[in-house]
Amino acid sequence: MKKIVLCFAVALAATAMLSCGSSKQSPEEEQAAQQLAANGTVFEGANFTITYPKEWKETFKSEGTINAAADDNYTKMDATFSDYPCKPCDFEQYYTNLTNMSMHASFKFDKPVIEDNIMTFKGVKDDGFTMTNFVVYLDDHAGVAGSFKYPAEKAAEVEALIKPILNSIKKK
């Protein structure tokens, strides 16, 4: 019971802090959101939808997963639905668990960025190859997690798309 109350208190505090304007979009993100809304490709999974750039091509899909890649085949996105989602009060633990996995040992990760029901965190390899992981909490029985992978020279372009893509995720 104490853990539930603590999670609720942390979530409430985070929501209060975020409502003070920290989640504003940059001009690049705003432009990307408008372009995505007008020209994006919408994936219709069994339980969620997500919109990604029309230039990216689907490389895999199932009822709960979409993978897409840009023409360079180095810029990629994957998103998977879960009916046992990571809750905002557990975001920090998710970050710790994922960044401590041996398969991610070659990445240097930034601290997570938590805005409302979305957490992102970026990892960069020595060669500049970048991976931005995300978790989107929709409700107690719905969430989407995944990543964006991209080369250093595409970082500004891809990172401007991440927030608009994540904001497009909706539960069906």
XYZ file of N, CA and C in Angstrom:
516
model
N 0.822 -1.183 0.000
C 0.000 0.000 0.000
C 0.875 1.259 0.000
N 1.952 1.231 0.793
C 2.844 2.394 0.840
C 3.458 2.657 -0.528
N 3.804 1.567 -1.260
C 4.415 1.713 -2.580
C 3.438 2.372 -3.550
N 2.161 1.991 -3.473
C 1.145 2.588 -4.342
C 0.994 4.070 -4.034
N 0.946 4.401 -2.773
C 0.811 5.806 -2.367
C 2.039 6.596 -2.813
N 3.236 6.007 -2.662
C 4.460 6.673 -3.077
C 4.466 6.893 -4.591
N 4.097 5.869 -5.367
C 4.026 6.014 -6.821
C 3.062 7.129 -7.205
N 1.902 7.161 -6.545
C 0.915 8.187 -6.830
C 1.472 9.570 -6.506
N 2.136 9.694 -5.373
C 2.701 10.983 -4.966
C 3.772 11.446 -5.949
N 4.636 10.523 -6.383
C 5.681 10.868 -7.345
C 5.051 11.287 -8.670
N 4.055 10.526 -9.129
C 3.385 10.859 -10.387
C 2.696 12.216 -10.293
N 2.048 12.485 -9.173
C 1.375 13.762 -8.976
C 2.375 14.919 -8.972
N 3.487 14.729 -8.300
C 4.523 15.770 -8.257
C 5.101 16.017 -9.653
N 5.363 14.934 -10.375
C 5.900 15.065 -11.730
C 4.915 15.792 -12.633
N 3.640 15.457 -12.519
C 2.612 16.115 -13.316
C 2.548 17.605 -12.980
N 2.624 17.925 -11.717
C 2.583 19.329 -11.302
C 3.765 20.094 -11.871
N 4.950 19.502 -11.815
C 6.132 20.175 -12.337
C 6.027 20.344 -13.843
N 5.531 19.326 -14.541
C 5.452 19.395 -15.988
C 4.401 20.377 -16.465
N 3.375 20.586 -15.692
C 2.328 21.511 -16.109
C 2.803 22.960 -16.065
N 3.985 23.186 -15.546
C 4.528 24.545 -15.468
C 5.243 24.945 -16.749
N 5.105 24.150 -17.828
C 5.633 24.576 -19.112
C 6.903 23.898 -19.545
N 7.365 22.874 -18.865
C 8.625 22.249 -19.243
C 8.495 21.348 -20.462
N 7.275 21.065 -20.918
C 7.107 20.151 -22.031
C 6.789 20.873 -23.339
N 7.168 22.132 -23.464
C 6.953 22.864 -24.694
C 7.805 22.271 -25.804
N 7.244 22.330 -27.014
C 7.980 21.821 -28.162
C 8.869 22.917 -28.734
N 10.026 22.499 -29.242
C 10.902 23.436 -29.926
C 10.262 23.771 -31.275
N 10.727 24.840 -31.935
C 10.186 25.150 -33.269
C 10.363 23.979 -34.251
N 11.502 23.270 -34.143
C 11.742 22.118 -35.011
C 10.741 21.001 -34.724
N 10.449 20.761 -33.436
C 9.486 19.726 -33.062
C 8.076 20.114 -33.498
N 7.743 21.391 -33.365
C 6.420 21.870 -33.786
C 6.249 21.675 -35.293
N 7.273 22.029 -36.065
C 7.218 21.852 -37.522
C 7.121 20.363 -37.861
N 7.905 19.536 -37.171
C 7.863 18.090 -37.406
C 6.488 17.524 -37.073
N 5.873 18.010 -36.004
C 4.533 17.536 -35.606
C 3.506 17.885 -36.675
N 3.597 19.093 -37.226
C 2.662 19.502 -38.277
C 2.850 18.659 -39.533
N 4.106 18.422 -39.929
C 4.374 17.608 -41.110
C 3.932 16.163 -40.893
N 4.178 15.660 -39.697
C 3.794 14.285 -39.363
C 2.274 14.133 -39.430
N 1.552 15.096 -38.871
C 0.089 15.032 -38.877
C -0.464 15.101 -40.303
N 0.165 15.901 -41.144
C -0.332 16.082 -42.509
C 0.101 14.968 -43.459
N 1.300 14.438 -43.256
C 1.860 13.524 -44.250
C 2.402 12.217 -43.694
N 2.165 11.925 -42.439
C 2.751 10.730 -41.853
C 2.033 9.450 -42.246
N 2.686 8.345 -41.965
C 2.096 7.019 -42.132
C 1.572 6.582 -40.778
N 0.323 6.146 -40.741
C -0.285 5.712 -39.487
C -0.269 4.183 -39.428
N 0.352 3.661 -38.393
C 0.299 2.222 -38.117
C -0.919 1.976 -37.252
N -1.751 1.048 -37.667
C -2.953 0.664 -36.917
C -2.735 -0.726 -36.341
N -2.232 -0.802 -35.139
C -2.078 -2.085 -34.474
C -3.388 -2.520 -33.850
N -3.392 -3.671 -33.219
C -4.607 -4.169 -32.575
C -5.010 -3.285 -31.403
N -4.015 -2.686 -30.719
C -4.299 -1.943 -29.493
C -3.822 -0.497 -29.498
N -3.057 -0.102 -30.498
C -2.546 1.272 -30.520
C -2.286 1.724 -31.941
N -2.183 3.044 -32.083
C -1.774 3.635 -33.353
C -0.553 4.501 -33.097
N 0.255 4.653 -34.120
C 1.427 5.531 -34.061
C 1.639 6.081 -35.466
N 2.040 7.325 -35.547
C 2.297 7.958 -36.834
C 3.787 8.233 -36.950
N 4.360 7.841 -38.087
C 5.784 8.059 -38.333
C 5.947 8.660 -39.733
N 7.129 9.209 -40.054
C 7.307 9.885 -41.343
C 7.004 8.965 -42.531
N 6.312 9.524 -43.524
C 5.921 8.726 -44.695
C 7.139 8.216 -45.464
N 8.266 8.890 -45.315
C 9.482 8.466 -46.019
C 10.062 7.178 -45.416
N 9.714 6.893 -44.190
C 10.200 5.669 -43.547
C 9.341 4.506 -44.020
N 9.975 3.383 -44.251
C 9.278 2.207 -44.751
C 9.156 1.161 -43.654
N 7.995 0.551 -43.603
C 7.735 -0.521 -42.651
C 8.679 -1.692 -42.946
N 9.357 -2.189 -41.913
C 10.241 -3.348 -42.077
C 9.690 -4.582 -41.373
N 8.779 -4.373 -40.436
C 8.110 -5.473 -39.745
C 6.876 -4.922 -39.064
N 5.824 -5.751 -39.030
C 4.667 -5.364 -38.233
C 3.924 -6.616 -37.803
N 3.274 -6.482 -36.664
C 2.370 -7.501 -36.157
C 1.244 -6.746 -35.476
N 0.370 -7.421 -34.776
C -0.725 -6.728 -34.101
C -0.236 -5.752 -33.039
N 0.941 -6.030 -32.452
C 1.425 -5.200 -31.364
C 2.763 -4.542 -31.589
N 3.334 -4.660 -32.786
C 4.675 -4.125 -33.032
C 4.766 -3.513 -34.418
N 5.507 -2.409 -34.512
C 5.854 -1.814 -35.800
C 7.339 -1.471 -35.788
N 8.021 -1.842 -36.841
C 9.404 -1.435 -37.070
C 9.417 -0.700 -38.404
N 10.136 0.404 -38.468
C 10.232 1.178 -39.698
C 11.651 1.707 -39.827
N 12.066 1.956 -41.073
C 13.419 2.454 -41.323
C 13.393 3.501 -42.432
N 14.315 4.440 -42.337
C 14.494 5.446 -43.380
C 15.260 4.800 -44.532
N 15.343 5.515 -45.647
C 16.035 4.990 -46.829
C 17.493 4.657 -46.569
N 18.128 5.350 -45.617
C 19.541 5.081 -45.332
C 19.738 3.731 -44.635
N 18.656 3.129 -44.154
C 18.641 1.844 -43.446
C 19.462 1.850 -42.157
N 19.914 3.023 -41.716
C 20.593 3.169 -40.432
C 19.675 3.857 -39.431
N 18.723 4.625 -39.943
C 17.756 5.309 -39.098
C 16.540 4.405 -38.971
N 16.282 3.948 -37.723
C 15.234 2.951 -37.510
C 14.405 3.279 -36.278
N 13.179 2.762 -36.281
C 12.280 2.914 -35.147
C 11.632 1.560 -34.886
N 11.468 1.239 -33.604
C 10.659 0.081 -33.244
C 9.754 0.497 -32.094
N 8.527 -0.016 -32.111
C 7.541 0.309 -31.073
C 6.697 -0.939 -30.818
N 6.585 -1.318 -29.546
C 5.848 -2.521 -29.167
C 4.856 -2.208 -28.058
N 3.624 -2.678 -28.244
C 2.557 -2.493 -27.277
C 2.683 -3.521 -26.157
N 2.292 -3.119 -24.957
C 2.221 -4.036 -23.822
C 0.961 -3.748 -23.027
N 0.266 -4.814 -22.611
C -0.880 -4.596 -21.731
C -0.456 -4.680 -20.265
N 0.863 -4.778 -20.027
C 1.470 -4.667 -18.685
C 2.508 -3.556 -18.747
N 2.068 -2.313 -18.900
C 3.005 -1.220 -19.168
C 3.830 -0.807 -17.956
N 4.935 -0.172 -18.269
C 5.744 0.469 -17.233
C 5.016 1.747 -16.824
N 4.748 1.861 -15.547
C 4.046 3.034 -15.024
C 5.055 4.157 -14.750
N 4.613 5.401 -14.823
C 5.533 6.519 -14.579
C 6.308 6.409 -13.269
N 5.697 5.859 -12.233
C 6.423 5.733 -10.967
C 7.552 4.700 -11.053
N 7.568 3.891 -12.109
C 8.616 2.886 -12.306
C 9.579 3.242 -13.437
N 9.428 4.424 -14.034
C 10.289 4.818 -15.149
C 11.778 4.758 -14.787
N 12.134 5.283 -13.625
C 13.550 5.302 -13.231
C 14.118 3.888 -13.140
N 13.334 2.952 -12.613
C 13.798 1.565 -12.503
C 13.951 0.936 -13.885
N 13.030 1.229 -14.795
C 13.111 0.747 -16.177
C 14.416 1.244 -16.811
N 14.686 2.541 -16.636
C 15.913 3.142 -17.156
C 17.146 2.417 -16.601
N 17.175 2.219 -15.299
C 18.314 1.550 -14.660
C 18.483 0.132 -15.197
N 17.392 -0.602 -15.288
C 17.467 -1.979 -15.777
C 17.964 -2.040 -17.213
N 17.431 -1.193 -18.081
C 17.811 -1.243 -19.485
C 19.248 -0.783 -19.704
N 19.649 0.282 -19.052
C 20.998 0.803 -19.271
C 22.075 -0.075 -18.647
N 21.710 -0.921 -17.707
C 22.684 -1.835 -17.100
C 22.788 -3.177 -17.815
N 22.006 -3.383 -18.872
C 22.082 -4.636 -19.620
C 23.417 -4.708 -20.362
N 24.033 -5.874 -20.379
C 25.335 -6.032 -21.031
C 25.268 -5.692 -22.519
N 24.133 -5.934 -23.158
C 24.015 -5.625 -24.590
C 24.076 -4.122 -24.874
N 23.931 -3.302 -23.839
C 24.012 -1.850 -24.000
C 25.295 -1.265 -23.399
N 26.262 -2.113 -23.080
C 27.493 -1.672 -22.421
C 28.295 -0.676 -23.261
N 28.158 -0.721 -24.581
C 28.934 0.180 -25.439
C 28.309 1.574 -25.565
N 27.155 1.784 -24.959
C 26.495 3.082 -25.003
C 26.752 3.873 -23.730
N 26.909 5.186 -23.890
C 26.953 6.101 -22.744
C 25.597 6.797 -22.728
N 24.814 6.537 -21.671
C 23.447 7.044 -21.601
C 23.348 8.353 -20.826
N 22.507 9.245 -21.350
C 22.129 10.457 -20.629
C 21.091 10.083 -19.576
N 20.847 10.981 -18.662
C 19.767 10.795 -17.685
C 18.439 10.763 -18.432
N 17.457 10.061 -17.884
C 16.156 10.020 -18.570
C 15.441 11.361 -18.499
N 14.644 11.612 -19.530
C 13.785 12.787 -19.574
C 12.360 12.272 -19.424
N 11.689 12.726 -18.378
C 10.327 12.275 -18.101
C 9.397 13.472 -18.218
N 8.450 13.357 -19.142
C 7.450 14.398 -19.359
C 6.085 13.730 -19.347
N 5.319 13.992 -18.306
C 3.996 13.395 -18.132
C 4.092 11.867 -18.177
N 3.514 11.261 -19.199
C 3.468 9.808 -19.305
C 4.508 9.250 -20.273
N 5.509 10.050 -20.612
C 6.531 9.634 -21.575
C 7.918 9.779 -20.963
N 8.724 8.729 -21.131
C 10.125 8.791 -20.732
C 10.971 8.499 -21.964
N 12.019 9.305 -22.162
C 13.011 9.045 -23.200
C 14.393 9.118 -22.571
N 15.312 8.357 -23.136
C 16.706 8.482 -22.727
C 17.591 8.062 -23.881
N 18.659 8.851 -24.067
C 19.537 8.703 -25.215
C 20.854 8.072 -24.804
N 21.317 7.156 -25.642
C 22.628 6.550 -25.466
C 23.436 6.739 -26.733
N 24.733 7.025 -26.575
C 25.603 7.253 -27.722
C 26.829 6.357 -27.604
N 27.188 5.704 -28.715
C 28.414 4.900 -28.775
C 29.592 5.815 -29.110
N 30.798 5.302 -28.959
C 32.002 6.074 -29.276
C 32.022 6.563 -30.724
N 31.449 5.769 -31.631
C 31.440 6.153 -33.045
C 30.324 7.142 -33.378
N 29.534 7.542 -32.362
C 28.465 8.512 -32.567
C 27.110 7.897 -32.845
N 27.070 6.594 -33.098
C 25.778 5.952 -33.336
C 24.902 6.141 -32.098
N 23.668 6.526 -32.300
C 22.784 6.934 -31.207
C 21.542 6.066 -31.140
N 21.081 5.850 -29.909
C 19.836 5.129 -29.668
C 19.060 5.916 -28.618
N 17.842 6.311 -28.962
C 16.959 6.952 -27.998
C 15.833 5.978 -27.685
N 15.792 5.530 -26.443
C 14.755 4.608 -25.986
C 13.580 5.406 -25.450
N 12.400 4.779 -25.481
C 11.218 5.458 -24.967
C 10.246 4.489 -24.323
N 9.441 5.039 -23.431
C 8.312 4.344 -22.828
C 7.158 5.344 -22.814
N 6.005 4.919 -23.320
C 4.801 5.747 -23.295
C 3.748 4.986 -22.500
N 3.349 5.549 -21.381
C 2.312 4.959 -20.534
C 0.970 5.519 -20.976
N 0.051 4.637 -21.383
C -1.272 5.068 -21.828
C -2.319 4.911 -20.730
N -2.314 3.775 -20.065
C -3.153 3.539 -18.890
C -2.667 2.256 -18.216
N -3.379 1.804 -17.194
C -2.916 0.644 -16.420
C -2.800 -0.637 -17.235
N -3.390 -0.672 -18.413
C -3.340 -1.876 -19.243
C -2.865 -1.578 -20.657
N -2.150 -0.481 -20.829
C -1.705 -0.117 -22.164
C -0.472 0.782 -22.106
N 0.540 0.380 -22.821
C 1.748 1.176 -22.942
C 2.523 0.743 -24.174
N 3.428 1.596 -24.623
C 4.247 1.310 -25.793
C 5.688 1.649 -25.433
N 6.587 0.744 -25.773
C 8.017 0.971 -25.539
C 8.772 0.652 -26.820
N 9.936 1.264 -26.960
C 10.734 1.005 -28.151
C 11.948 1.897 -28.204
N 12.442 2.092 -29.431
C 13.642 2.903 -29.588
C 13.731 3.486 -30.991
N 14.555 4.506 -31.091
C 14.967 5.099 -32.353
C 16.472 4.908 -32.422
N 16.970 4.434 -33.543
C 18.408 4.258 -33.740
C 18.807 5.064 -34.962
N 19.935 5.801 -34.841
C 20.304 6.689 -35.928
C 21.779 7.075 -35.825
N 22.406 7.382 -36.980
C 23.798 7.830 -36.970
C 23.910 9.271 -36.474
N 25.086 9.627 -36.003
C 25.329 10.958 -35.429
C 24.950 12.079 -36.384
N 25.237 11.912 -37.668
C 24.951 12.989 -38.616
C 23.458 13.218 -38.838
N 22.619 12.299 -38.383
C 21.162 12.456 -38.500
C 20.506 12.841 -37.170
N 21.305 13.056 -36.130
C 20.766 13.275 -34.789
C 19.763 14.430 -34.734
N 20.107 15.589 -35.248
C 19.208 16.748 -35.159
C 17.888 16.470 -35.870
N 17.969 15.874 -37.035
C 16.772 15.571 -37.828
C 15.864 14.562 -37.113
N 16.438 13.467 -36.630
C 15.648 12.419 -35.988
C 15.125 12.884 -34.632
N 15.964 13.546 -33.851
C 15.549 13.964 -32.511
C 14.398 14.978 -32.558
N 14.295 15.759 -33.627
C 13.153 16.669 -33.772
C 11.857 15.903 -34.032
N 11.958 14.675 -34.543
C 10.784 13.855 -34.842
C 10.300 13.032 -33.649
N 11.182 12.759 -32.702
C 10.856 11.803 -31.642
C 9.632 12.227 -30.837
N 9.624 13.435 -30.309
C 8.491 13.864 -29.472
C 7.176 13.849 -30.266
N 7.137 14.389 -31.489
C 5.880 14.309 -32.244
C 5.427 12.867 -32.512
N 6.353 11.981 -32.799
C 5.975 10.583 -33.022
C 5.415 9.988 -31.731
N 6.089 10.210 -30.621
C 5.622 9.656 -29.351
C 4.276 10.256 -28.944
N 4.079 11.534 -29.210
C 2.795 12.173 -28.895
C 1.667 11.652 -29.781
N 2.012 11.038 -30.908
C 0.981 10.493 -31.808
C 0.458 9.143 -31.338
N 1.118 8.507 -30.398
C 0.700 7.184 -29.935
C -0.626 7.291 -29.186
N -1.583 6.506 -29.634
C -2.909 6.498 -29.011
C -3.375 5.059 -28.813
N -4.100 4.853 -27.727
C -4.708 3.551 -27.448
C -5.974 3.422 -28.297
N -6.193 2.232 -28.810
C -7.417 1.962 -29.571
C -8.493 1.436 -28.658
